[in-house]
Tab-separated table of N, CA and C and ligand atoms in Angstrom:
chain	number	residue	atom	x	y	z
N	4	UNK	N	22.504	54.668	37.188
N	4	UNK	CA	22.971	54.312	38.525
N	4	UNK	C	22.694	55.434	39.504
N	5	UNK	N	22.867	56.675	39.020
N	5	UNK	CA	22.602	57.827	39.878
N	5	UNK	C	21.122	57.859	40.257
N	6	UNK	N	20.283	57.455	39.312
N	6	UNK	CA	18.844	57.452	39.566
N	6	UNK	C	18.502	56.463	40.668
N	7	UNK	N	19.115	55.293	40.603
N	7	UNK	CA	18.860	54.268	41.613
N	7	UNK	C	19.278	54.780	42.990
N	8	UNK	N	20.437	55.457	43.011
N	8	UNK	CA	20.916	56.013	44.284
N	8	UNK	C	19.923	57.004	44.850
N	9	UNK	N	19.410	57.844	43.973
N	9	UNK	CA	18.448	58.853	44.413
N	9	UNK	C	17.191	58.194	44.943
N	10	UNK	N	16.739	57.151	44.236
N	10	UNK	CA	15.533	56.442	44.661
N	10	UNK	C	15.740	55.800	46.031
N	11	UNK	N	16.935	55.219	46.222
N	11	UNK	CA	17.241	54.596	47.515
N	11	UNK	C	17.233	55.653	48.616
N	12	UNK	N	17.803	56.814	48.302
N	12	UNK	CA	17.861	57.895	49.284
N	12	UNK	C	16.452	58.337	49.670
N	13	UNK	N	15.617	58.528	48.616
N	13	UNK	CA	14.225	58.933	48.869
N	13	UNK	C	13.521	57.884	49.714
N	14	UNK	N	13.736	56.628	49.369
N	14	UNK	CA	13.095	55.544	50.114
N	14	UNK	C	13.541	55.575	51.569
N	15	UNK	N	14.831	55.819	51.775
N	15	UNK	CA	15.354	55.864	53.139
N	15	UNK	C	14.729	57.014	53.925
N	16	UNK	N	14.627	58.166	53.249
N	16	UNK	CA	14.049	59.343	53.917
N	16	UNK	C	12.591	59.084	54.269
N	17	UNK	N	11.853	58.545	53.296
N	17	UNK	CA	10.434	58.273	53.534
N	17	UNK	C	10.283	57.278	54.679
N	18	UNK	N	11.124	56.269	54.675
N	18	UNK	CA	11.079	55.259	55.735
N	18	UNK	C	11.352	55.912	57.088
N	19	UNK	N	12.353	56.802	57.099
N	19	UNK	CA	12.725	57.485	58.335
N	19	UNK	C	11.563	58.325	58.865
N	20	UNK	N	10.869	58.977	57.914
N	20	UNK	CA	9.745	59.824	58.318
N	20	UNK	C	8.575	58.973	58.802
N	21	UNK	N	8.344	57.873	58.109
N	21	UNK	CA	7.161	57.075	58.410
N	21	UNK	C	7.370	56.091	59.559
N	22	UNK	N	8.614	55.884	59.950
N	22	UNK	CA	8.896	54.902	60.982
N	22	UNK	C	8.118	55.143	62.280
N	23	UNK	N	8.137	56.351	62.798
N	23	UNK	CA	7.369	56.593	64.038
N	23	UNK	C	5.885	56.328	63.854
N	24	UNK	N	5.366	56.655	62.660
N	24	UNK	CA	3.950	56.417	62.385
N	24	UNK	C	3.688	54.916	62.384
N	25	UNK	N	4.585	54.187	61.713
N	25	UNK	CA	4.431	52.738	61.637
N	25	UNK	C	4.521	52.109	63.021
N	26	UNK	N	5.324	52.707	63.877
N	26	UNK	CA	5.461	52.188	65.237
N	26	UNK	C	4.311	52.627	66.155
N	27	UNK	N	3.478	53.493	65.606
N	27	UNK	CA	2.334	53.918	66.411
N	27	UNK	C	2.639	55.100	67.305
N	28	UNK	N	3.807	55.722	67.088
N	28	UNK	CA	4.093	56.922	67.863
N	28	UNK	C	3.415	58.113	67.201
N	29	UNK	N	2.935	59.024	67.991
N	29	UNK	CA	2.383	60.239	67.413
N	29	UNK	C	2.423	61.346	68.446
N	30	UNK	N	2.578	62.535	67.942
N	30	UNK	CA	2.530	63.684	68.838
N	30	UNK	C	1.078	63.941	69.215
N	31	UNK	N	0.871	64.267	70.443
N	31	UNK	CA	-0.483	64.543	70.886
N	31	UNK	C	-1.012	65.789	70.201
N	32	UNK	N	-2.196	65.669	69.630
N	32	UNK	CA	-2.758	66.818	68.935
N	32	UNK	C	-3.505	67.735	69.898
N	33	UNK	N	-3.842	67.220	71.053
N	33	UNK	CA	-4.525	68.059	72.032
N	33	UNK	C	-3.584	68.346	73.175
N	34	UNK	N	-3.551	69.582	73.573
N	34	UNK	CA	-2.723	69.950	74.713
N	34	UNK	C	-3.549	69.742	75.973
N	35	UNK	N	-3.066	68.896	76.838
N	35	UNK	CA	-3.892	68.573	77.999
N	35	UNK	C	-3.822	69.648	79.076
N	36	UNK	N	-2.593	70.132	79.319
N	36	UNK	CA	-2.423	71.034	80.457
N	36	UNK	C	-3.022	72.424	80.225
N	37	UNK	N	-2.543	73.051	79.150
N	37	UNK	CA	-2.987	74.435	78.957
N	37	UNK	C	-3.841	74.575	77.707
N	38	UNK	N	-4.679	73.615	77.506
N	38	UNK	CA	-5.577	73.692	76.372
N	38	UNK	C	-6.500	74.897	76.554
N	39	UNK	N	-6.583	75.702	75.514
N	39	UNK	CA	-7.386	76.904	75.632
N	39	UNK	C	-8.825	76.614	75.247
N	40	UNK	N	-9.693	76.792	76.190
N	40	UNK	CA	-11.105	76.597	75.899
N	40	UNK	C	-11.612	77.826	75.169
N	41	UNK	N	-12.808	77.701	74.617
N	41	UNK	CA	-13.371	78.826	73.897
N	41	UNK	C	-13.591	80.009	74.835
N	42	UNK	N	-14.049	79.705	76.041
N	42	UNK	CA	-14.291	80.783	77.010
N	42	UNK	C	-12.985	81.466	77.388
N	43	UNK	N	-11.940	80.653	77.544
N	43	UNK	CA	-10.631	81.214	77.896
N	43	UNK	C	-10.116	82.098	76.756
N	44	UNK	N	-10.307	81.632	75.524
N	44	UNK	CA	-9.880	82.419	74.369
N	44	UNK	C	-10.638	83.739	74.323
N	45	UNK	N	-11.930	83.675	74.571
N	45	UNK	CA	-12.758	84.878	74.570
N	45	UNK	C	-12.282	85.846	75.646
N	46	UNK	N	-11.969	85.276	76.812
N	46	UNK	CA	-11.516	86.095	77.929
N	46	UNK	C	-10.222	86.813	77.555
N	47	UNK	N	-9.309	86.073	76.941
N	47	UNK	CA	-8.025	86.679	76.574
N	47	UNK	C	-8.206	87.775	75.550
N	48	UNK	N	-9.036	87.492	74.545
N	48	UNK	CA	-9.263	88.485	73.484
N	48	UNK	C	-9.876	89.743	74.075
N	49	UNK	N	-10.837	89.544	74.964
N	49	UNK	CA	-11.505	90.699	75.561
N	49	UNK	C	-10.549	91.491	76.431
N	50	UNK	N	-9.723	90.781	77.201
N	50	UNK	CA	-8.756	91.470	78.054
N	50	UNK	C	-7.737	92.232	77.211
N	51	UNK	N	-7.360	91.648	76.080
N	51	UNK	CA	-6.436	92.342	75.170
N	51	UNK	C	-7.080	93.610	74.624
N	52	UNK	N	-8.350	93.499	74.273
N	52	UNK	CA	-9.070	94.662	73.760
N	52	UNK	C	-9.172	95.729	74.842
N	53	UNK	N	-9.447	95.295	76.057
N	53	UNK	CA	-9.510	96.228	77.189
N	53	UNK	C	-8.175	96.932	77.372
N	54	UNK	N	-7.130	96.159	77.266
N	54	UNK	CA	-5.789	96.726	77.408
N	54	UNK	C	-5.538	97.783	76.330
N	55	UNK	N	-5.959	97.478	75.105
N	55	UNK	CA	-5.786	98.435	74.009
N	55	UNK	C	-6.547	99.728	74.290
N	56	UNK	N	-7.771	99.557	74.815
N	56	UNK	CA	-8.579	100.734	75.126
N	56	UNK	C	-7.883	101.565	76.202
N	57	UNK	N	-7.393	100.891	77.243
N	57	UNK	CA	-6.663	101.594	78.309
N	57	UNK	C	-5.446	102.322	77.728
N	58	UNK	N	-4.756	101.607	76.848
N	58	UNK	CA	-3.542	102.171	76.271
N	58	UNK	C	-3.856	103.402	75.423
N	59	UNK	N	-4.892	103.261	74.579
N	59	UNK	CA	-5.275	104.389	73.729
N	59	UNK	C	-5.695	105.585	74.564
N	60	UNK	N	-6.381	105.307	75.671
N	60	UNK	CA	-6.807	106.400	76.540
N	60	UNK	C	-5.589	107.067	77.173
N	61	UNK	N	-4.673	106.234	77.648
N	61	UNK	CA	-3.473	106.769	78.298
N	61	UNK	C	-2.614	107.588	77.342
N	62	UNK	N	-2.615	107.198	76.081
N	62	UNK	CA	-1.783	107.912	75.115
N	62	UNK	C	-2.561	109.016	74.413
N	63	UNK	N	-3.792	109.247	74.859
N	63	UNK	CA	-4.562	110.362	74.342
N	63	UNK	C	-5.224	110.120	73.003
N	64	UNK	N	-5.298	108.846	72.564
N	64	UNK	CA	-5.934	108.546	71.285
N	64	UNK	C	-7.448	108.451	71.430
N	65	UNK	N	-7.887	108.216	72.667
N	65	UNK	CA	-9.324	108.117	72.922
N	65	UNK	C	-9.728	109.229	73.873
N	66	UNK	N	-10.862	109.846	73.611
N	66	UNK	CA	-11.319	110.813	74.603
N	66	UNK	C	-12.095	110.079	75.697
N	67	UNK	N	-12.373	110.785	76.764
N	67	UNK	CA	-12.918	110.139	77.952
N	67	UNK	C	-14.257	109.452	77.696
N	68	UNK	N	-15.127	110.105	76.904
N	68	UNK	CA	-16.456	109.541	76.650
N	68	UNK	C	-16.347	108.210	75.914
N	69	UNK	N	-15.518	108.192	74.865
N	69	UNK	CA	-15.315	106.953	74.113
N	69	UNK	C	-14.708	105.884	75.004
N	70	UNK	N	-13.757	106.313	75.789
N	70	UNK	CA	-13.065	105.395	76.680
N	70	UNK	C	-14.029	104.735	77.655
N	71	UNK	N	-14.872	105.551	78.292
N	71	UNK	CA	-15.810	105.013	79.270
N	71	UNK	C	-16.796	104.048	78.613
N	72	UNK	N	-17.278	104.437	77.414
N	72	UNK	CA	-18.243	103.594	76.716
N	72	UNK	C	-17.618	102.259	76.325
N	73	UNK	N	-16.422	102.333	75.738
N	73	UNK	CA	-15.735	101.116	75.305
N	73	UNK	C	-15.398	100.230	76.492
N	74	UNK	N	-14.946	100.875	77.550
N	74	UNK	CA	-14.530	100.115	78.725
N	74	UNK	C	-15.710	99.386	79.350
N	75	UNK	N	-16.838	100.093	79.405
N	75	UNK	CA	-18.040	99.488	79.981
N	75	UNK	C	-18.450	98.266	79.163
N	76	UNK	N	-18.448	98.457	77.855
N	76	UNK	CA	-18.835	97.387	76.943
N	76	UNK	C	-17.905	96.179	77.082
N	77	UNK	N	-16.606	96.467	77.057
N	77	UNK	CA	-15.622	95.389	77.115
N	77	UNK	C	-15.600	94.718	78.484
N	78	UNK	N	-15.810	95.500	79.537
N	78	UNK	CA	-15.842	94.924	80.873
N	78	UNK	C	-16.978	93.926	80.997
N	79	UNK	N	-18.135	94.317	80.449
N	79	UNK	CA	-19.291	93.424	80.489
N	79	UNK	C	-18.991	92.142	79.731
N	80	UNK	N	-18.346	92.311	78.588
N	80	UNK	CA	-17.985	91.157	77.769
N	80	UNK	C	-16.980	90.262	78.494
N	81	UNK	N	-15.989	90.909	79.095
N	81	UNK	CA	-14.970	90.149	79.813
N	81	UNK	C	-15.575	89.406	80.991
N	82	UNK	N	-16.507	90.055	81.662
N	82	UNK	CA	-17.156	89.413	82.796
N	82	UNK	C	-17.966	88.198	82.348
N	83	UNK	N	-18.677	88.365	81.231
N	83	UNK	CA	-19.453	87.251	80.695
N	83	UNK	C	-18.524	86.091	80.340
N	84	UNK	N	-17.389	86.445	79.712
N	84	UNK	CA	-16.412	85.417	79.336
N	84	UNK	C	-15.839	84.753	80.577
N	85	UNK	N	-15.604	85.565	81.604
N	85	UNK	CA	-15.062	85.038	82.851
N	85	UNK	C	-16.030	84.051	83.486
N	86	UNK	N	-17.299	84.416	83.458
N	86	UNK	CA	-18.309	83.529	84.049
N	86	UNK	C	-18.341	82.205	83.301
N	87	UNK	N	-18.302	82.285	81.965
N	87	UNK	CA	-18.298	81.070	81.160
N	87	UNK	C	-17.048	80.259	81.472
N	88	UNK	N	-15.935	80.976	81.623
N	88	UNK	CA	-14.660	80.347	81.938
N	88	UNK	C	-14.735	79.634	83.281
N	89	UNK	N	-15.312	80.306	84.254
N	89	UNK	CA	-15.464	79.703	85.574
N	89	UNK	C	-16.349	78.476	85.505
N	90	UNK	N	-17.382	78.577	84.667
N	90	UNK	CA	-18.276	77.440	84.501
N	90	UNK	C	-17.541	76.224	83.970
N	91	UNK	N	-16.575	76.470	83.080
N	91	UNK	CA	-15.834	75.356	82.501
N	91	UNK	C	-14.741	74.854	83.436
N	92	UNK	N	-14.113	75.783	84.124
N	92	UNK	CA	-12.891	75.444	84.855
N	92	UNK	C	-13.115	75.197	86.337
N	93	UNK	N	-14.271	75.539	86.824
N	93	UNK	CA	-14.472	75.482	88.259
N	93	UNK	C	-14.174	76.837	88.857
N	94	UNK	N	-13.900	76.858	90.141
N	94	UNK	CA	-13.778	78.140	90.821
N	94	UNK	C	-12.440	78.808	90.550
N	95	UNK	N	-12.438	79.754	89.636
N	95	UNK	CA	-11.276	80.623	89.497
N	95	UNK	C	-11.789	82.039	89.677
N	96	UNK	N	-11.544	82.562	90.828
N	96	UNK	CA	-12.112	83.851	91.180
N	96	UNK	C	-11.192	84.963	90.695
N	97	UNK	N	-11.371	85.331	89.428
N	97	UNK	CA	-10.544	86.387	88.858
N	97	UNK	C	-11.342	87.680	88.839
N	98	UNK	N	-10.750	88.696	89.381
N	98	UNK	CA	-11.419	89.991	89.452
N	98	UNK	C	-11.045	90.827	88.233
N	99	UNK	N	-12.043	91.147	87.425
N	99	UNK	CA	-11.780	91.900	86.201
N	99	UNK	C	-11.197	93.274	86.513
N	100	UNK	N	-11.672	93.873	87.602
N	100	UNK	CA	-11.132	95.190	87.985
N	100	UNK	C	-9.656	95.073	88.359
N	101	UNK	N	-9.300	93.957	88.997
N	101	UNK	CA	-7.904	93.738	89.367
N	101	UNK	C	-7.046	93.592	88.113
N	102	UNK	N	-7.596	92.904	87.108
N	102	UNK	CA	-6.856	92.735	85.851
N	102	UNK	C	-6.652	94.091	85.185
N	103	UNK	N	-7.713	94.893	85.182
N	103	UNK	CA	-7.624	96.222	84.581
N	103	UNK	C	-6.622	97.079	85.354
N	104	UNK	N	-6.688	96.999	86.682
N	104	UNK	CA	-5.777	97.779	87.518
N	104	UNK	C	-4.327	97.402	87.234
N	105	UNK	N	-4.094	96.113	87.032
N	105	UNK	CA	-2.736	95.645	86.749
N	105	UNK	C	-2.246	96.197	85.414
N	106	UNK	N	-3.152	96.196	84.428
N	106	UNK	CA	-2.798	96.742	83.116
N	106	UNK	C	-2.487	98.232	83.233
N	107	UNK	N	-3.344	98.942	83.979
N	107	UNK	CA	-3.172	100.381	84.182
N	107	UNK	C	-1.842	100.683	84.858
N	108	UNK	N	-1.557	99.924	85.923
N	108	UNK	CA	-0.325	100.147	86.676
N	108	UNK	C	0.881	99.935	85.768
N	109	UNK	N	0.793	98.888	84.937
N	109	UNK	CA	1.888	98.590	84.023
N	109	UNK	C	2.088	99.693	83.005
N	110	UNK	N	0.968	100.226	82.487
N	110	UNK	CA	1.060	101.310	81.518
N	110	UNK	C	1.610	102.570	82.168
N	111	UNK	N	1.152	102.835	83.400
N	111	UNK	CA	1.604	104.029	84.113
N	111	UNK	C	3.102	103.943	84.390
N	112	UNK	N	3.561	102.753	84.723
N	112	UNK	CA	4.971	102.568	85.031
N	112	UNK	C	5.798	102.439	83.764
N	113	UNK	N	5.127	102.293	82.630
N	113	UNK	CA	5.829	102.150	81.370
N	113	UNK	C	6.420	100.768	81.180
N	114	UNK	N	5.924	99.793	81.952
N	114	UNK	CA	6.500	98.456	81.847
N	114	UNK	C	5.628	97.512	81.032
N	115	UNK	N	4.357	97.901	80.814
N	115	UNK	CA	3.503	97.070	79.971
N	115	UNK	C	3.741	97.443	78.517
N	116	UNK	N	4.053	96.438	77.713
N	116	UNK	CA	4.371	96.687	76.316
N	116	UNK	C	3.139	97.166	75.558
N	117	UNK	N	3.294	98.266	74.841
N	117	UNK	CA	2.191	98.792	74.063
N	117	UNK	C	1.946	98.005	72.793
N	118	UNK	N	2.944	97.231	72.382
N	118	UNK	CA	2.811	96.482	71.143
N	118	UNK	C	2.166	95.127	71.369
N	119	UNK	N	2.596	94.439	72.419
N	119	UNK	CA	2.092	93.082	72.602
N	119	UNK	C	1.397	92.882	73.942
N	120	UNK	N	1.517	93.852	74.850
N	120	UNK	CA	0.789	93.746	76.109
N	120	UNK	C	1.502	92.957	77.187
N	121	UNK	N	2.718	92.522	76.895
N	121	UNK	CA	3.466	91.773	77.893
N	121	UNK	C	3.803	92.675	79.075
N	122	UNK	N	3.619	92.157	80.277
N	122	UNK	CA	3.968	92.923	81.468
N	122	UNK	C	5.408	92.633	81.842
N	123	UNK	N	6.252	93.650	81.703
N	123	UNK	CA	7.674	93.480	81.976
N	123	UNK	C	7.995	93.897	83.405
N	124	UNK	N	9.091	93.377	83.950
N	124	UNK	CA	9.474	93.767	85.305
N	124	UNK	C	9.794	95.257	85.390
N	125	UNK	N	9.685	95.793	86.583
N	125	UNK	CA	9.981	97.213	86.789
N	125	UNK	C	11.379	97.542	86.283
N	126	UNK	N	11.504	98.708	85.676
N	126	UNK	CA	12.811	99.157	85.219
N	126	UNK	C	13.194	98.636	83.850
N	127	UNK	N	12.312	97.851	83.235
N	127	UNK	CA	12.624	97.330	81.907
N	127	UNK	C	12.621	98.462	80.886
N	128	UNK	N	13.528	98.392	79.952
N	128	UNK	CA	13.548	99.406	78.898
N	128	UNK	C	13.061	98.835	77.578
N	129	UNK	N	13.107	97.518	77.463
N	129	UNK	CA	12.611	96.878	76.263
N	129	UNK	C	11.710	95.710	76.654
N	130	UNK	N	10.735	95.429	75.800
N	130	UNK	CA	9.812	94.344	76.079
N	130	UNK	C	10.538	93.009	75.995
N	131	UNK	N	10.363	92.195	77.036
N	131	UNK	CA	11.011	90.888	77.060
N	131	UNK	C	10.365	89.943	76.049
N	132	UNK	N	9.138	90.230	75.670
N	132	UNK	CA	8.425	89.324	74.766
N	132	UNK	C	8.669	89.658	73.300
N	133	UNK	N	8.635	90.961	72.960
N	133	UNK	CA	8.713	91.302	71.533
N	133	UNK	C	9.848	92.270	71.194
N	134	UNK	N	10.541	92.785	72.220
N	134	UNK	CA	11.692	93.623	71.950
N	134	UNK	C	11.385	95.085	71.705
N	135	UNK	N	10.103	95.422	71.731
N	135	UNK	CA	9.683	96.811	71.549
N	135	UNK	C	10.273	97.687	72.658
N	136	UNK	N	10.759	98.866	72.297
N	136	UNK	CA	11.240	99.795	73.317
N	136	UNK	C	10.054	100.230	74.166
N	137	UNK	N	10.225	100.174	75.473
N	137	UNK	CA	9.133	100.538	76.364
N	137	UNK	C	9.185	102.029	76.646
N	138	UNK	N	8.074	102.698	76.348
N	138	UNK	CA	8.012	104.128	76.606
N	138	UNK	C	7.682	104.355	78.068
N	139	UNK	N	8.531	105.080	78.732
N	139	UNK	CA	8.189	105.465	80.094
N	139	UNK	C	7.032	106.436	80.019
N	140	UNK	N	6.331	106.585	81.099
N	140	UNK	CA	5.133	107.417	81.101
N	140	UNK	C	5.438	108.830	80.651
N	141	UNK	N	6.587	109.356	81.071
N	141	UNK	CA	6.943	110.731	80.747
N	141	UNK	C	7.108	110.909	79.235
N	142	UNK	N	7.498	109.824	78.574
N	142	UNK	CA	7.806	109.916	77.149
N	142	UNK	C	6.557	109.847	76.279
N	143	UNK	N	5.430	109.374	76.850
N	143	UNK	CA	4.233	109.279	76.040
N	143	UNK	C	3.659	110.670	75.817
N	144	UNK	N	3.156	110.907	74.618
N	144	UNK	CA	2.621	112.235	74.322
N	144	UNK	C	1.400	112.548	75.196
N	145	UNK	N	1.462	113.643	75.893
N	145	UNK	CA	0.300	114.022	76.691
N	145	UNK	C	-0.548	114.999	75.894
N	146	UNK	N	-1.837	114.875	76.013
N	146	UNK	CA	-2.726	115.660	75.168
N	146	UNK	C	-2.732	117.127	75.576
I	19	ZN	ZN1	6.009	93.491	73.653
């Protein structure tokens, strides 16, 4: 009798799970609004890499020559990605230098998270995105 009860329970659960499918309901597998195109993904990855390079330079992990070389390389890549992105999305006039400047300003102010890159509001002591303690500029080791 216990077995029958269990079977009924399983049947009920399976029915409950399959009901929306049987009714033809389904979650959309494609995100329409903020679907990330390949160019957009490339742009984000490149900008993240640029941010890391800026961060490493600011914290003295990279010397100037390496920094300039990496930055030049990544900027070119980001620009190429941006162009592809613009081609897909239409006119989005994003200035790569402005993006870099924003990252720099955030790092200088100690509000850009070194762990995840989230830009926190001025005066933040912890990253709103990942909880990492934000190092103020004075606290970062100077070479
Ligand atoms: Zn963070």
